[in-house]
Amino acid sequence: MSTFQAPKGTYDLLPPRSATFLAVREAISAPLKNSGYGYIETPGFENVELFSRGVGESTDIVSKEMYTLTTKGGDELALRPEGTASVLRAALQGNLHKLGGLPVKLWYSGSYYRYERAQKGRYRHFSQVGAEAIGAEDPALDAELIILADQAYRSLGLRNFRILLNSLGDKECRPVYREALQAFLGGMDLDEDTVRRAEINPLRVLDDKRDEVQKQLVGAPMLRDYLCDACKAYHEEVRALVTAAGVVFEDDEKLVRGLDYYTRTTFEFVHDGLGSQSAVGGGGRYDGLSEMIGGPALPSVGWALGVDRTVLALEAEGIELDIPSATSVFAVALGGAKPVLFGLVTELRRAGVAADISYGGKGLKGAMKDANRSGARFALVAGDRDLEEGVVQLKDMESGEQTPVALADLVDTVRAKLA
Ligand code: AMP
């Protein structure tokens, strides 16, 4: 029988690289935890309709990329392709918007699923950390989220990323623009797919990466010229607040993003070392989404940053995160010393010192190899003679220096040396 492989478009996170993923999740969430965002966790699947209504029937995500299933009970479910619709659904269901002041600020971290054409940086199972600020229309909130994402990337040491910013207008001005754009696109020579897209979601055509399409788009009406006064003023304030925080961005009037629910502010973080899958994160304002999924009017803004691509970005910039060794002390027992050393390792662990011990009845050589491999700062070596004298040998793995330590003093001594 052949061994099983992970499904196409997925990969396993294995040590030691998996430690980088954990550190990235931690780095992205730290600024959020520090800014009033509470943790939320929702199921990995939802009713299909939440996404078809929320994300939009015409989007690639819903029309092509969703993993859907019918349960034995007849429910139509989908593995979540993104986080915003679920988080808003949960906030509404939990009445978070009625409990206290608005906005409700939430952050999350989890797995997302899209049936995509798999390639480097584009997977069928991927991981995001996201944030949503629900129920307030305030440019400072849009600015806050952009600034916090910038802070997260910078805390990881990333530098070669850019922030693209745009406004998509609102329900007053966007329909007018949409019509103007559609009229323009009608005169272009487009393939069948793009013609259909121009009918359903013309703004997405602006996003088309193909040169021949971009060439024809020269002279197309631009949303910037159609924004109503309220949207214009809102956008200017977001820009001013982000600028005042010292965060540099680029105005990108063609930035549309692949989800239908966005209004006004939209932004994307792109990394220049990642080739075609350059978007490491993105987000924007979604003032109409709550009503689209049956809730009250709750203007909101949020983002999701991709953990997989952030790790790729770190690799592209040659950044190695300073991840402390998982084990501080590694015990090597000789002769009949194993039970005592096992007891000491337990004691160290209870005292908060990361400790491990060689298993499987290895000899000195094999056990010392385990100690080396563990990356531990100290090896704890003892045989019967040491124990008779009431000591263990504490070997500094960096200097090679070895000192006997009384059994009763071990925990304190180790802690002092590690401090
Ligand atoms: P989106 O919801 O499409 O704006 O995605 C937000 C972020 O999630 C992107 O910028 C990527 O970093 C990440 N992401 C989205 N789709 C994938 C995927 N198929 N594979 C890996 N990362 C993804």
CSV table of C-alpha atoms and ligand atoms in Angstrom, one decimal:
chain,number,residue,atom,x,y,z
A,1,MET,CA,0.0,0.0,0.0
A,2,SER,CA,1.4,3.4,-0.8
A,3,THR,CA,1.5,6.0,2.0
A,4,PHE,CA,-1.0,8.8,2.1
A,5,GLN,CA,-0.1,12.3,0.9
A,6,ALA,CA,-1.5,15.6,2.0
A,7,PRO,CA,-4.3,16.6,-0.4
A,8,LYS,CA,-3.3,18.7,-3.4
A,9,GLY,CA,-2.8,22.4,-2.6
A,10,THR,CA,-2.2,21.7,1.1
A,11,TYR,CA,0.9,21.2,3.1
A,12,ASP,CA,1.8,20.2,6.6
A,13,LEU,CA,3.5,22.5,9.1
A,14,LEU,CA,6.4,20.6,10.5
A,15,PRO,CA,9.0,21.6,13.1
A,16,PRO,CA,11.2,23.5,13.0
A,17,ARG,CA,9.5,25.7,10.4
A,18,SER,CA,6.1,25.5,12.2
A,19,ALA,CA,7.6,27.6,15.0
A,20,THR,CA,7.9,30.5,12.5
A,21,PHE,CA,4.2,30.2,11.8
A,22,LEU,CA,3.3,30.4,15.4
A,23,ALA,CA,5.6,33.4,15.8
A,24,VAL,CA,4.0,35.1,12.9
A,25,ARG,CA,0.5,34.5,14.2
A,26,GLU,CA,1.6,35.9,17.5
A,27,ALA,CA,3.3,38.9,15.9
A,28,ILE,CA,0.2,39.8,13.9
A,29,SER,CA,-2.2,39.4,16.8
A,30,ALA,CA,-0.1,41.2,19.4
A,31,PRO,CA,-0.8,44.8,18.2
A,32,LEU,CA,-4.6,43.9,18.1
A,33,LYS,CA,-4.6,42.5,21.6
A,34,ASN,CA,-2.9,45.7,22.6
A,35,SER,CA,-5.6,47.9,21.0
A,36,GLY,CA,-8.8,46.7,22.4
A,37,TYR,CA,-9.6,43.7,20.1
A,38,GLY,CA,-11.1,40.7,21.8
A,39,TYR,CA,-10.5,37.1,20.6
A,40,ILE,CA,-13.3,35.4,18.6
A,41,GLU,CA,-13.4,31.8,17.2
A,42,THR,CA,-16.1,30.6,14.9
A,43,PRO,CA,-16.8,27.2,13.3
A,44,GLY,CA,-14.7,26.0,10.3
A,45,PHE,CA,-17.9,25.7,8.3
A,46,GLU,CA,-21.1,27.8,7.9
A,47,ASN,CA,-24.3,27.7,5.9
A,48,VAL,CA,-23.4,28.2,2.2
A,49,GLU,CA,-25.8,31.1,2.0
A,50,LEU,CA,-23.9,33.2,4.5
A,51,PHE,CA,-21.1,33.3,2.0
A,52,SER,CA,-23.2,33.5,-1.2
A,53,ARG,CA,-25.1,36.5,0.2
A,54,GLY,CA,-22.2,38.0,2.1
A,55,VAL,CA,-19.2,37.6,-0.1
A,56,GLY,CA,-21.2,37.8,-3.3
A,57,GLU,CA,-22.6,35.3,-5.8
A,58,SER,CA,-20.5,36.8,-8.6
A,59,THR,CA,-17.1,36.5,-6.9
A,60,ASP,CA,-14.6,33.9,-7.8
A,61,ILE,CA,-14.5,32.9,-4.1
A,62,VAL,CA,-18.2,31.9,-4.1
A,63,SER,CA,-18.7,30.9,-7.7
A,64,LYS,CA,-15.6,28.7,-8.2
A,65,GLU,CA,-13.6,28.2,-5.0
A,66,MET,CA,-16.0,27.1,-2.2
A,67,TYR,CA,-15.8,23.7,-0.7
A,68,THR,CA,-19.5,22.9,-0.2
A,69,LEU,CA,-21.1,19.8,1.2
A,70,THR,CA,-24.5,18.5,2.0
A,71,THR,CA,-24.8,16.9,5.4
A,72,LYS,CA,-26.6,13.7,6.1
A,73,GLY,CA,-29.3,15.9,7.6
A,74,GLY,CA,-29.6,17.8,4.4
A,75,ASP,CA,-27.9,21.1,5.5
A,76,GLU,CA,-25.9,22.9,2.8
A,77,LEU,CA,-22.6,23.9,4.3
A,78,ALA,CA,-19.4,25.4,3.1
A,79,LEU,CA,-15.9,25.3,4.6
A,80,ARG,CA,-15.2,28.9,5.3
A,81,PRO,CA,-13.3,30.7,2.5
A,82,GLU,CA,-12.8,33.9,4.5
A,83,GLY,CA,-13.4,35.2,8.0
A,84,THR,CA,-15.4,38.4,7.8
A,85,ALA,CA,-18.9,37.0,7.1
A,86,SER,CA,-18.5,34.4,9.8
A,87,VAL,CA,-17.3,36.9,12.4
A,88,LEU,CA,-20.1,39.3,11.6
A,89,ARG,CA,-22.6,36.4,11.8
A,90,ALA,CA,-21.3,35.4,15.2
A,91,ALA,CA,-21.3,38.9,16.5
A,92,LEU,CA,-24.9,39.4,15.4
A,93,GLN,CA,-26.0,36.0,16.8
A,94,GLY,CA,-24.3,36.7,20.1
A,95,ASN,CA,-25.8,40.2,20.2
A,96,LEU,CA,-22.4,41.7,20.8
A,97,HIS,CA,-23.6,44.9,19.0
A,98,LYS,CA,-26.2,45.3,21.7
A,99,LEU,CA,-24.1,44.6,24.8
A,100,GLY,CA,-22.1,47.8,25.1
A,101,GLY,CA,-20.5,50.5,23.1
A,102,LEU,CA,-19.7,50.3,19.5
A,103,PRO,CA,-17.5,49.4,17.7
A,104,VAL,CA,-17.2,45.8,18.7
A,105,LYS,CA,-13.5,45.0,18.0
A,106,LEU,CA,-12.6,41.4,17.4
A,107,TRP,CA,-9.6,39.4,16.2
A,108,TYR,CA,-9.3,35.9,15.0
A,109,SER,CA,-6.9,33.3,13.7
A,110,GLY,CA,-7.6,30.2,11.8
A,111,SER,CA,-7.8,28.0,8.7
A,112,TYR,CA,-9.5,29.0,5.5
A,113,TYR,CA,-10.3,26.9,2.4
A,114,ARG,CA,-10.5,27.8,-1.2
A,115,TYR,CA,-10.5,25.4,-4.2
A,116,GLU,CA,-7.8,27.4,-6.0
A,117,ARG,CA,-5.3,26.5,-8.7
A,118,ALA,CA,-2.5,25.6,-6.3
A,119,GLN,CA,0.9,27.3,-6.7
A,120,LYS,CA,3.5,28.8,-4.5
A,121,GLY,CA,1.7,31.2,-2.1
A,122,ARG,CA,-1.7,30.0,-3.2
A,123,TYR,CA,-3.1,27.0,-1.4
A,124,ARG,CA,-6.4,25.3,-0.9
A,125,HIS,CA,-5.9,25.4,2.9
A,126,PHE,CA,-4.3,28.5,4.3
A,127,SER,CA,-4.1,30.5,7.4
A,128,GLN,CA,-5.1,34.0,8.3
A,129,VAL,CA,-5.1,36.3,11.3
A,130,GLY,CA,-7.9,38.9,11.0
A,131,ALA,CA,-9.5,41.8,12.7
A,132,GLU,CA,-12.9,43.3,12.5
A,133,ALA,CA,-14.2,46.6,14.0
A,134,ILE,CA,-18.0,46.3,13.8
A,135,GLY,CA,-20.6,49.0,14.1
A,136,ALA,CA,-18.9,52.4,13.7
A,137,GLU,CA,-18.3,54.7,10.8
A,138,ASP,CA,-15.2,56.6,11.8
A,139,PRO,CA,-12.1,57.2,9.6
A,140,ALA,CA,-10.0,56.7,12.7
A,141,LEU,CA,-11.0,53.1,12.8
A,142,ASP,CA,-10.0,52.5,9.2
A,143,ALA,CA,-6.7,54.2,10.0
A,144,GLU,CA,-6.2,52.2,13.2
A,145,LEU,CA,-6.4,48.9,11.3
A,146,ILE,CA,-4.0,50.0,8.6
A,147,ILE,CA,-1.5,51.2,11.2
A,148,LEU,CA,-1.8,48.0,13.3
A,149,ALA,CA,-1.1,45.8,10.3
A,150,ASP,CA,1.9,47.9,9.4
A,151,GLN,CA,3.1,47.6,13.0
A,152,ALA,CA,2.6,43.8,12.8
A,153,TYR,CA,4.7,43.4,9.6
A,154,ARG,CA,7.4,45.8,10.9
A,155,SER,CA,7.6,43.9,14.2
A,156,LEU,CA,8.6,40.9,12.2
A,157,GLY,CA,11.3,42.8,10.5
A,158,LEU,CA,9.6,43.0,7.1
A,159,ARG,CA,10.5,46.1,5.0
A,160,ASN,CA,9.8,45.3,1.4
A,161,PHE,CA,6.0,45.7,1.6
A,162,ARG,CA,3.8,48.4,0.3
A,163,ILE,CA,0.3,49.6,1.4
A,164,LEU,CA,-2.1,50.3,-1.4
A,165,LEU,CA,-5.1,52.4,-0.6
A,166,ASN,CA,-8.3,53.2,-2.4
A,167,SER,CA,-11.9,54.2,-1.8
A,168,LEU,CA,-14.7,52.3,-3.5
A,169,GLY,CA,-17.4,54.8,-2.8
A,170,ASP,CA,-20.7,54.0,-1.2
A,171,LYS,CA,-24.3,53.1,-2.3
A,172,GLU,CA,-24.8,56.7,-3.5
A,173,CYS,CA,-21.9,57.2,-5.8
A,174,ARG,CA,-20.7,53.8,-6.8
A,175,PRO,CA,-23.8,52.9,-8.9
A,176,VAL,CA,-23.3,56.0,-10.9
A,177,TYR,CA,-19.6,55.1,-11.5
A,178,ARG,CA,-20.5,51.5,-12.2
A,179,GLU,CA,-22.8,52.6,-15.0
A,180,ALA,CA,-20.2,54.9,-16.5
A,181,LEU,CA,-17.5,52.1,-16.4
A,182,GLN,CA,-19.9,49.6,-17.9
A,183,ALA,CA,-20.5,52.0,-20.8
A,184,PHE,CA,-16.8,52.3,-21.3
A,185,LEU,CA,-16.2,48.6,-21.1
A,186,GLY,CA,-18.9,48.0,-23.6
A,187,GLY,CA,-16.7,49.6,-26.3
A,188,MET,CA,-13.7,47.4,-25.5
A,189,ASP,CA,-12.7,44.2,-27.3
A,190,LEU,CA,-12.9,41.6,-24.5
A,191,ASP,CA,-13.1,37.8,-24.2
A,192,GLU,CA,-16.3,36.1,-23.2
A,193,ASP,CA,-15.4,35.7,-19.5
A,194,THR,CA,-14.4,39.3,-19.2
A,195,VAL,CA,-17.6,40.5,-20.9
A,196,ARG,CA,-19.6,38.5,-18.4
A,197,ARG,CA,-17.5,40.0,-15.6
A,198,ALA,CA,-18.1,43.5,-17.0
A,199,GLU,CA,-21.8,42.8,-16.7
A,200,ILE,CA,-21.9,41.3,-13.2
A,201,ASN,CA,-19.0,43.1,-11.5
A,202,PRO,CA,-17.4,45.7,-13.8
A,203,LEU,CA,-15.0,47.1,-11.1
A,204,ARG,CA,-13.2,43.7,-11.1
A,205,VAL,CA,-12.2,44.3,-14.7
A,206,LEU,CA,-10.0,47.2,-13.5
A,207,ASP,CA,-8.1,44.6,-11.5
A,208,ASP,CA,-7.3,42.4,-14.5
A,209,LYS,CA,-3.6,41.6,-14.5
A,210,ARG,CA,-3.3,41.1,-18.3
A,211,ASP,CA,-1.4,43.7,-20.3
A,212,GLU,CA,-3.8,43.6,-23.3
A,213,VAL,CA,-6.7,44.4,-20.9
A,214,GLN,CA,-4.8,47.1,-19.1
A,215,LYS,CA,-3.9,48.8,-22.4
A,216,GLN,CA,-7.5,49.1,-23.3
A,217,LEU,CA,-8.4,50.5,-19.9
A,218,VAL,CA,-6.4,53.7,-20.6
A,219,GLY,CA,-8.9,56.5,-20.4
A,220,ALA,CA,-11.4,54.5,-18.5
A,221,PRO,CA,-13.5,56.5,-16.0
A,222,MET,CA,-12.0,56.5,-12.6
A,223,LEU,CA,-14.0,56.1,-9.4
A,224,ARG,CA,-12.0,58.9,-7.8
A,225,ASP,CA,-13.8,61.3,-10.1
A,226,TYR,CA,-17.2,60.0,-9.1
A,227,LEU,CA,-16.8,59.8,-5.3
A,228,CYS,CA,-19.6,61.8,-3.6
A,229,ASP,CA,-18.5,64.6,-1.2
A,230,ALA,CA,-19.1,62.4,1.9
A,231,CYS,CA,-16.9,59.6,0.6
A,232,LYS,CA,-14.3,62.0,-0.5
A,233,ALA,CA,-14.1,63.7,2.9
A,234,TYR,CA,-14.1,60.3,4.6
A,235,HIS,CA,-11.2,59.1,2.5
A,236,GLU,CA,-9.2,62.2,2.9
A,237,GLU,CA,-9.5,61.8,6.7
A,238,VAL,CA,-8.3,58.2,6.6
A,239,ARG,CA,-5.3,59.3,4.4
A,240,ALA,CA,-4.5,62.1,6.8
A,241,LEU,CA,-4.6,59.9,9.9
A,242,VAL,CA,-2.5,57.2,8.4
A,243,THR,CA,0.0,59.8,7.2
A,244,ALA,CA,0.1,61.4,10.6
A,245,ALA,CA,1.1,58.1,12.1
A,246,GLY,CA,4.1,58.0,9.8
A,247,VAL,CA,2.8,55.1,7.8
A,248,VAL,CA,3.5,55.4,4.1
A,249,PHE,CA,1.0,54.2,1.5
A,250,GLU,CA,0.3,54.5,-2.2
A,251,ASP,CA,-3.0,55.6,-3.7
A,252,ASP,CA,-4.1,52.9,-6.0
A,253,GLU,CA,-7.3,53.9,-7.8
A,254,LYS,CA,-7.5,50.5,-9.5
A,255,LEU,CA,-7.5,48.5,-6.2
A,256,VAL,CA,-10.8,46.7,-6.1
A,257,ARG,CA,-10.3,43.4,-4.3
A,258,GLY,CA,-12.2,40.2,-4.9
A,259,LEU,CA,-15.1,40.5,-2.4
A,260,ASP,CA,-18.3,42.2,-3.1
A,261,TYR,CA,-19.0,43.6,0.3
A,262,TYR,CA,-16.4,46.4,0.4
A,263,THR,CA,-17.5,50.1,0.5
A,264,ARG,CA,-15.3,53.2,0.8
A,265,THR,CA,-11.9,52.3,2.2
A,266,THR,CA,-10.1,49.3,0.7
A,267,PHE,CA,-6.5,48.5,1.1
A,268,GLU,CA,-4.0,45.8,0.3
A,269,PHE,CA,-0.5,44.9,1.6
A,270,VAL,CA,1.7,43.7,-1.1
A,271,HIS,CA,5.2,42.3,-0.8
A,272,ASP,CA,7.6,42.8,-3.6
A,273,GLY,CA,9.5,39.5,-3.1
A,274,LEU,CA,6.7,37.1,-3.7
A,275,GLY,CA,6.2,37.1,-7.5
A,276,SER,CA,2.6,36.8,-8.7
A,277,GLN,CA,1.0,36.0,-5.3
A,278,SER,CA,2.2,39.3,-3.9
A,279,ALA,CA,-0.8,40.2,-1.7
A,280,VAL,CA,0.1,39.4,1.9
A,281,GLY,CA,-3.0,40.9,3.4
A,282,GLY,CA,-6.0,43.0,2.6
A,283,GLY,CA,-9.1,44.5,3.9
A,284,GLY,CA,-11.5,47.4,3.9
A,285,ARG,CA,-14.8,48.8,5.0
A,286,TYR,CA,-18.0,46.8,4.6
A,287,ASP,CA,-20.8,49.1,5.6
A,288,GLY,CA,-23.6,47.1,3.9
A,289,LEU,CA,-22.6,43.5,4.9
A,290,SER,CA,-24.6,43.3,8.1
A,291,GLU,CA,-27.8,44.1,6.3
A,292,MET,CA,-26.9,41.8,3.4
A,293,ILE,CA,-26.9,38.9,5.9
A,294,GLY,CA,-30.1,40.0,7.7
A,295,GLY,CA,-28.7,42.2,10.5
A,296,PRO,CA,-29.2,45.8,11.3
A,297,ALA,CA,-27.1,48.6,9.7
A,298,LEU,CA,-23.6,48.1,11.2
A,299,PRO,CA,-20.9,50.0,9.3
A,300,SER,CA,-17.7,48.0,9.8
A,301,VAL,CA,-14.1,47.7,8.7
A,302,GLY,CA,-11.6,44.9,8.9
A,303,TRP,CA,-8.6,43.1,7.4
A,304,ALA,CA,-7.1,39.6,7.1
A,305,LEU,CA,-3.4,39.0,6.8
A,306,GLY,CA,-2.2,35.7,5.3
A,307,VAL,CA,0.1,33.8,7.6
A,308,ASP,CA,1.5,31.5,4.8
A,309,ARG,CA,2.5,34.4,2.6
A,310,THR,CA,3.9,36.4,5.5
A,311,VAL,CA,6.2,33.4,6.2
A,312,LEU,CA,7.1,33.4,2.5
A,313,ALA,CA,7.8,37.2,2.7
A,314,LEU,CA,10.1,36.6,5.7
A,315,GLU,CA,12.0,34.0,3.7
A,316,ALA,CA,12.1,36.3,0.7
A,317,GLU,CA,13.7,39.0,2.8
A,318,GLY,CA,16.1,36.5,4.4
A,319,ILE,CA,14.7,37.2,7.9
A,320,GLU,CA,15.1,34.6,10.5
A,321,LEU,CA,13.0,35.2,13.5
A,322,ASP,CA,14.7,35.0,16.8
A,323,ILE,CA,12.8,31.9,18.1
A,324,PRO,CA,14.2,30.7,21.4
A,325,SER,CA,15.2,27.1,21.6
A,326,ALA,CA,12.2,25.0,22.8
A,327,THR,CA,14.2,23.2,25.4
A,328,SER,CA,16.5,24.8,28.1
A,329,VAL,CA,17.6,21.7,29.9
A,330,PHE,CA,18.1,18.2,28.5
A,331,ALA,CA,18.6,15.3,30.9
A,332,VAL,CA,21.0,12.4,30.1
A,333,ALA,CA,20.8,9.5,32.6
A,334,LEU,CA,23.5,6.9,33.0
A,335,GLY,CA,23.2,3.5,34.7
A,336,GLY,CA,20.2,3.5,37.0
A,337,ALA,CA,19.8,7.3,37.3
A,338,LYS,CA,16.8,7.5,35.0
A,339,PRO,CA,14.1,7.6,37.7
A,340,VAL,CA,15.8,10.4,39.6
A,341,LEU,CA,16.5,12.4,36.5
A,342,PHE,CA,13.0,11.9,35.3
A,343,GLY,CA,11.8,13.3,38.6
A,344,LEU,CA,14.1,16.3,38.3
A,345,VAL,CA,12.8,17.0,34.8
A,346,THR,CA,9.3,17.0,36.1
A,347,GLU,CA,10.3,19.4,38.9
A,348,LEU,CA,12.0,21.7,36.4
A,349,ARG,CA,9.0,21.7,34.1
A,350,ARG,CA,6.7,22.5,37.0
A,351,ALA,CA,9.0,25.4,37.9
A,352,GLY,CA,8.5,26.7,34.3
A,353,VAL,CA,11.8,25.6,32.9
A,354,ALA,CA,11.5,23.9,29.5
A,355,ALA,CA,13.1,20.5,30.1
A,356,ASP,CA,13.3,17.2,28.3
A,357,ILE,CA,15.0,13.8,28.7
A,358,SER,CA,16.4,11.1,26.5
A,359,TYR,CA,14.0,8.3,25.9
A,360,GLY,CA,14.4,4.8,24.7
A,361,GLY,CA,17.2,3.4,26.8
A,362,LYS,CA,20.1,5.0,24.8
A,363,GLY,CA,23.7,4.9,25.9
A,364,LEU,CA,25.7,8.0,26.7
A,365,LYS,CA,26.6,8.8,23.1
A,366,GLY,CA,23.1,8.5,21.7
A,367,ALA,CA,21.6,10.4,24.6
A,368,MET,CA,24.2,13.3,24.2
A,369,LYS,CA,23.2,13.4,20.6
A,370,ASP,CA,19.6,13.9,21.6
A,371,ALA,CA,20.7,16.7,24.0
A,372,ASN,CA,22.6,18.4,21.1
A,373,ARG,CA,19.7,18.1,18.8
A,374,SER,CA,17.3,19.6,21.3
A,375,GLY,CA,19.2,22.9,21.2
A,376,ALA,CA,19.1,22.9,25.0
A,377,ARG,CA,21.4,25.3,26.8
A,378,PHE,CA,22.3,22.8,29.5
A,379,ALA,CA,22.6,19.1,29.7
A,380,LEU,CA,21.8,17.4,33.0
A,381,VAL,CA,24.1,14.4,33.2
A,382,ALA,CA,24.1,11.9,36.1
A,383,GLY,CA,25.1,8.3,36.9
A,384,ASP,CA,24.8,6.2,40.0
A,385,ARG,CA,28.0,7.6,41.5
A,386,ASP,CA,26.8,11.2,41.2
A,387,LEU,CA,23.5,10.4,42.8
A,388,GLU,CA,25.3,8.6,45.7
A,389,GLU,CA,27.1,11.9,46.2
A,390,GLY,CA,23.8,13.8,46.0
A,391,VAL,CA,24.7,15.7,42.9
A,392,VAL,CA,24.0,15.9,39.2
A,393,GLN,CA,26.4,17.4,36.6
A,394,LEU,CA,25.2,20.5,34.8
A,395,LYS,CA,26.9,20.8,31.5
A,396,ASP,CA,26.9,24.2,29.7
A,397,MET,CA,26.4,23.1,26.1
A,398,GLU,CA,27.9,26.4,24.8
A,399,SER,CA,31.2,26.4,26.8
A,400,GLY,CA,31.4,22.7,27.5
A,401,GLU,CA,32.0,23.5,31.2
A,402,GLN,CA,30.5,21.0,33.6
A,403,THR,CA,29.7,21.7,37.3
A,404,PRO,CA,28.3,19.4,40.0
A,405,VAL,CA,25.1,20.8,41.5
A,406,ALA,CA,23.4,19.5,44.7
A,407,LEU,CA,20.1,17.8,43.9
A,408,ALA,CA,18.2,20.1,46.2
A,409,ASP,CA,19.6,23.2,44.6
A,410,LEU,CA,19.1,22.2,41.0
A,411,VAL,CA,15.9,24.1,40.2
A,412,ASP,CA,17.2,27.4,41.7
A,413,THR,CA,20.6,27.0,40.1
A,414,VAL,CA,19.2,26.4,36.7
A,415,ARG,CA,16.8,29.3,37.0
A,416,ALA,CA,19.5,31.6,38.0
A,417,LYS,CA,21.8,30.5,35.2
A,418,LEU,CA,19.0,30.9,32.6
A,419,ALA,CA,17.9,34.3,33.9
B,1,AMP,P1,-8.5,37.8,0.7
B,1,AMP,O1,-9.5,37.5,1.6
B,1,AMP,O2,-8.5,37.1,-0.6
B,1,AMP,O3,-8.2,39.3,0.6
B,1,AMP,O4,-7.1,37.3,1.4
B,1,AMP,C1,-6.5,37.9,2.4
B,1,AMP,C2,-5.1,37.3,2.5
B,1,AMP,O5,-5.2,36.0,2.8
B,1,AMP,C3,-4.3,37.4,1.2
B,1,AMP,O6,-3.6,38.7,1.1
B,1,AMP,C4,-3.3,36.3,1.4
B,1,AMP,O7,-2.2,36.6,2.1
B,1,AMP,C5,-4.1,35.3,2.1
B,1,AMP,N1,-4.7,34.3,1.1
B,1,AMP,C6,-5.9,34.4,0.5
B,1,AMP,N2,-6.1,33.3,-0.3
B,1,AMP,C7,-5.0,32.5,-0.1
B,1,AMP,C8,-4.6,31.2,-0.6
B,1,AMP,N3,-5.3,30.5,-1.5
B,1,AMP,N4,-3.4,30.7,-0.2
B,1,AMP,C9,-2.6,31.4,0.7
B,1,AMP,N5,-3.0,32.6,1.2
B,1,AMP,C10,-4.1,33.1,0.8
